[in-house]
XYZ file of N, CA and C in Angstrom:
228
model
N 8.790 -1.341 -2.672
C 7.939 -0.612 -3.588
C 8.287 -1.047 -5.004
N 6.914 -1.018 -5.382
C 7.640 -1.869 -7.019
C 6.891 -0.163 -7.961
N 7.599 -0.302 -9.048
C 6.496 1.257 -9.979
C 6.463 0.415 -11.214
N 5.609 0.372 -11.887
C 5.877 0.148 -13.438
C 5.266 1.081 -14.303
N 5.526 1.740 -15.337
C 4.752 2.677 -16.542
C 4.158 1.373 -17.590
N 2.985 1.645 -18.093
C 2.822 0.836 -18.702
C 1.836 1.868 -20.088
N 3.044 2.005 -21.075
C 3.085 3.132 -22.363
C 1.980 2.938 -23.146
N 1.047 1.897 -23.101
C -0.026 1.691 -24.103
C -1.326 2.425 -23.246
N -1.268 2.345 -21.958
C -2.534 3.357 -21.263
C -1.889 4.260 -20.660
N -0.934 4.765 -20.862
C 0.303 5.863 -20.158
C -0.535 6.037 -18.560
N 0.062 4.773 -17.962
C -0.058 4.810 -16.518
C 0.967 4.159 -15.862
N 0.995 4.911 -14.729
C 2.144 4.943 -13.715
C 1.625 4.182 -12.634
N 2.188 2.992 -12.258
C 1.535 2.275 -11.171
C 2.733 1.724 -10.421
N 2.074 2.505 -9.124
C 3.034 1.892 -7.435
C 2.934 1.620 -6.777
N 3.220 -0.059 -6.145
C 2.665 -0.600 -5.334
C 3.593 -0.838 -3.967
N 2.721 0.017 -3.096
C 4.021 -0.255 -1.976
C 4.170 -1.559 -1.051
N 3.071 -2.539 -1.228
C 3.147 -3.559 -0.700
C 2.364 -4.703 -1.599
N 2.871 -5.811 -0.783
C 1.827 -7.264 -1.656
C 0.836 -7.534 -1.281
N 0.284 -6.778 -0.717
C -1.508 -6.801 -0.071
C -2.482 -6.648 -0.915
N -3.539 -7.815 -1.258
C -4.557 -7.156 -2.731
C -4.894 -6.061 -2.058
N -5.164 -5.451 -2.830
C -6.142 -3.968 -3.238
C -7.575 -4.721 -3.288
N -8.464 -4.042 -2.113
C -9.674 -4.066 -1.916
C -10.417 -3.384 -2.046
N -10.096 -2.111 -2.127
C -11.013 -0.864 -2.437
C -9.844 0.347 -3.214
N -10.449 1.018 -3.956
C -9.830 1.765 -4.705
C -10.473 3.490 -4.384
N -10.612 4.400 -4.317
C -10.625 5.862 -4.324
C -9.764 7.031 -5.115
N -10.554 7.887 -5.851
C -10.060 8.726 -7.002
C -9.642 9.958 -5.775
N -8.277 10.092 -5.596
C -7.475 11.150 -4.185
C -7.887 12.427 -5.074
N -7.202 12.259 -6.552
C -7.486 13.915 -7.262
C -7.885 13.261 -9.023
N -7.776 14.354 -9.369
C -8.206 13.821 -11.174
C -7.150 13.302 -11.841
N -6.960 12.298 -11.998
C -6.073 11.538 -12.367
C -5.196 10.679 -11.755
N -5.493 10.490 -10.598
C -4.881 9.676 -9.266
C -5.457 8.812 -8.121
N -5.252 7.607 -8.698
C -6.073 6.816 -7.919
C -5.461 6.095 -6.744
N -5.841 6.249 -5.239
C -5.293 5.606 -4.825
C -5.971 4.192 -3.852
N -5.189 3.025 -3.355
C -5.571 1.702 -3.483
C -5.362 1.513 -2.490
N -5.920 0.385 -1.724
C -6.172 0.420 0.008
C -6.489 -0.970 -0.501
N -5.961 -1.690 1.064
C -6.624 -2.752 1.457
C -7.286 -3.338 2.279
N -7.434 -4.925 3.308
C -8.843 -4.911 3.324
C -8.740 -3.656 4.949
N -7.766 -3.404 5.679
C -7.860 -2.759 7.073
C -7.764 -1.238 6.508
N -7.805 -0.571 5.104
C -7.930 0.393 4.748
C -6.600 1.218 5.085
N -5.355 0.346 4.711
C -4.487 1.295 4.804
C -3.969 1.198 3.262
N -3.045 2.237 2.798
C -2.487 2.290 1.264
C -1.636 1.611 1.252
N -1.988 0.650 -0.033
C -0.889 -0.373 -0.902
C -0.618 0.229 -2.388
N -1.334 0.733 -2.744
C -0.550 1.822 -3.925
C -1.388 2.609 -4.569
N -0.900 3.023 -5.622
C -1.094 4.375 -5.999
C -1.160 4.265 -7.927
N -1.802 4.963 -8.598
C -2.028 4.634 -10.504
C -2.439 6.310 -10.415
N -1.526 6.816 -11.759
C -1.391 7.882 -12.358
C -1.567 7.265 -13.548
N -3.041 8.501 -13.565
C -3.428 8.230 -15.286
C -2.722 9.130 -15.976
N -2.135 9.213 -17.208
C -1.607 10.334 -18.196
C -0.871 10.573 -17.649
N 0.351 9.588 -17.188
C 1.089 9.911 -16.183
C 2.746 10.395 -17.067
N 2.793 10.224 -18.419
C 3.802 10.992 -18.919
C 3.426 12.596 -19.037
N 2.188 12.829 -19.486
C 1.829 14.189 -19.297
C 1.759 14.511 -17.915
N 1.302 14.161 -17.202
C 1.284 14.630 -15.791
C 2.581 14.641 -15.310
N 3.589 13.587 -15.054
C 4.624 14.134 -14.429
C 5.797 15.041 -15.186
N 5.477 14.956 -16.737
C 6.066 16.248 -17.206
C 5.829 17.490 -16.441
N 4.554 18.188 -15.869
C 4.455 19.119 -14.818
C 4.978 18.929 -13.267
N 5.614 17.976 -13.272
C 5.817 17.423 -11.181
C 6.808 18.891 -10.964
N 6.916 18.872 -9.747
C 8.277 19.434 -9.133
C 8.248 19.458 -8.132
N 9.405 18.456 -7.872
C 10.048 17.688 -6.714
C 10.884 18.981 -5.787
N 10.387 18.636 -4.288
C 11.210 19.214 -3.484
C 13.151 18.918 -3.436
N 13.245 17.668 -3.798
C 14.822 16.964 -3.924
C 15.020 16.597 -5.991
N 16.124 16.543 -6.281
C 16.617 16.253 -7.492
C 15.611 15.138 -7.621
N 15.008 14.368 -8.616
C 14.352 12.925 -8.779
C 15.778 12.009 -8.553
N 16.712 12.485 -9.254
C 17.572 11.194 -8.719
C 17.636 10.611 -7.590
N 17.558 11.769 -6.553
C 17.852 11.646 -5.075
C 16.232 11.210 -4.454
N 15.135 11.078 -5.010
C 14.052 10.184 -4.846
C 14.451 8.909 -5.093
N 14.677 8.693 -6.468
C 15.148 7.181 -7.183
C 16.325 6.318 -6.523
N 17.057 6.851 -5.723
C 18.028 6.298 -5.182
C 17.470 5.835 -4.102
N 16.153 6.130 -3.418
C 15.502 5.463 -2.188
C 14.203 4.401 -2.763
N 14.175 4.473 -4.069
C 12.482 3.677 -4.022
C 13.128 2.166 -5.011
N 12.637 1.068 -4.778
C 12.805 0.097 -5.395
C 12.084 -0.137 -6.715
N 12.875 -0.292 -7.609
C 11.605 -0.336 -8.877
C 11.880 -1.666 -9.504
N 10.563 -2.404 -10.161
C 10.556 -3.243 -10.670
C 11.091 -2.927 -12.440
N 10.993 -2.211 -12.969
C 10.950 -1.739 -14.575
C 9.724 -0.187 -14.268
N 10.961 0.625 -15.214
C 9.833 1.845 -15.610
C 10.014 1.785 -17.390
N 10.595 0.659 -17.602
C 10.521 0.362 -19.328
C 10.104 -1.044 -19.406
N 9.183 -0.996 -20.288
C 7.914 -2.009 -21.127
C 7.713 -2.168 -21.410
């Protein structure tokens, strides 16, 4: 899984695999998620995603998320 924030369109983008993205679908308002061509999910884009995950709350500490997900850069 790669995530990157990218601070000039404050979006959060996670891609859980190297499969293009063939079709895209809005899951909720502000969350798009990305499928490819056999329609399974390769990732995921949070719009306003510093405002938005200022509201999250995680069932586990985030650290104890972050210690399982691979990230490419969440600074940019």
């Amino acid at each position: 899984m790669k995530v990157h924030y990218d601070p000039e369109t404050d979006t959060l983008t996670m891609r859980l695999s190297e499969h293009p993205v063939m079709e895209s679908d809005k899951a909720s308002p502000g969350v798009i998620l990305d499928y490819n061509e056999h329609g399974n999910a390769v990732g995921n884009e949070i719009l306003k995603a510093f405002q938005s995950c200022a509201t999250l709350q995680f069932s586990k500490p985030p650290i104890a998320i972050l210690k399982k997900v691979k990230y490419s850069t969440l600074r940019e």
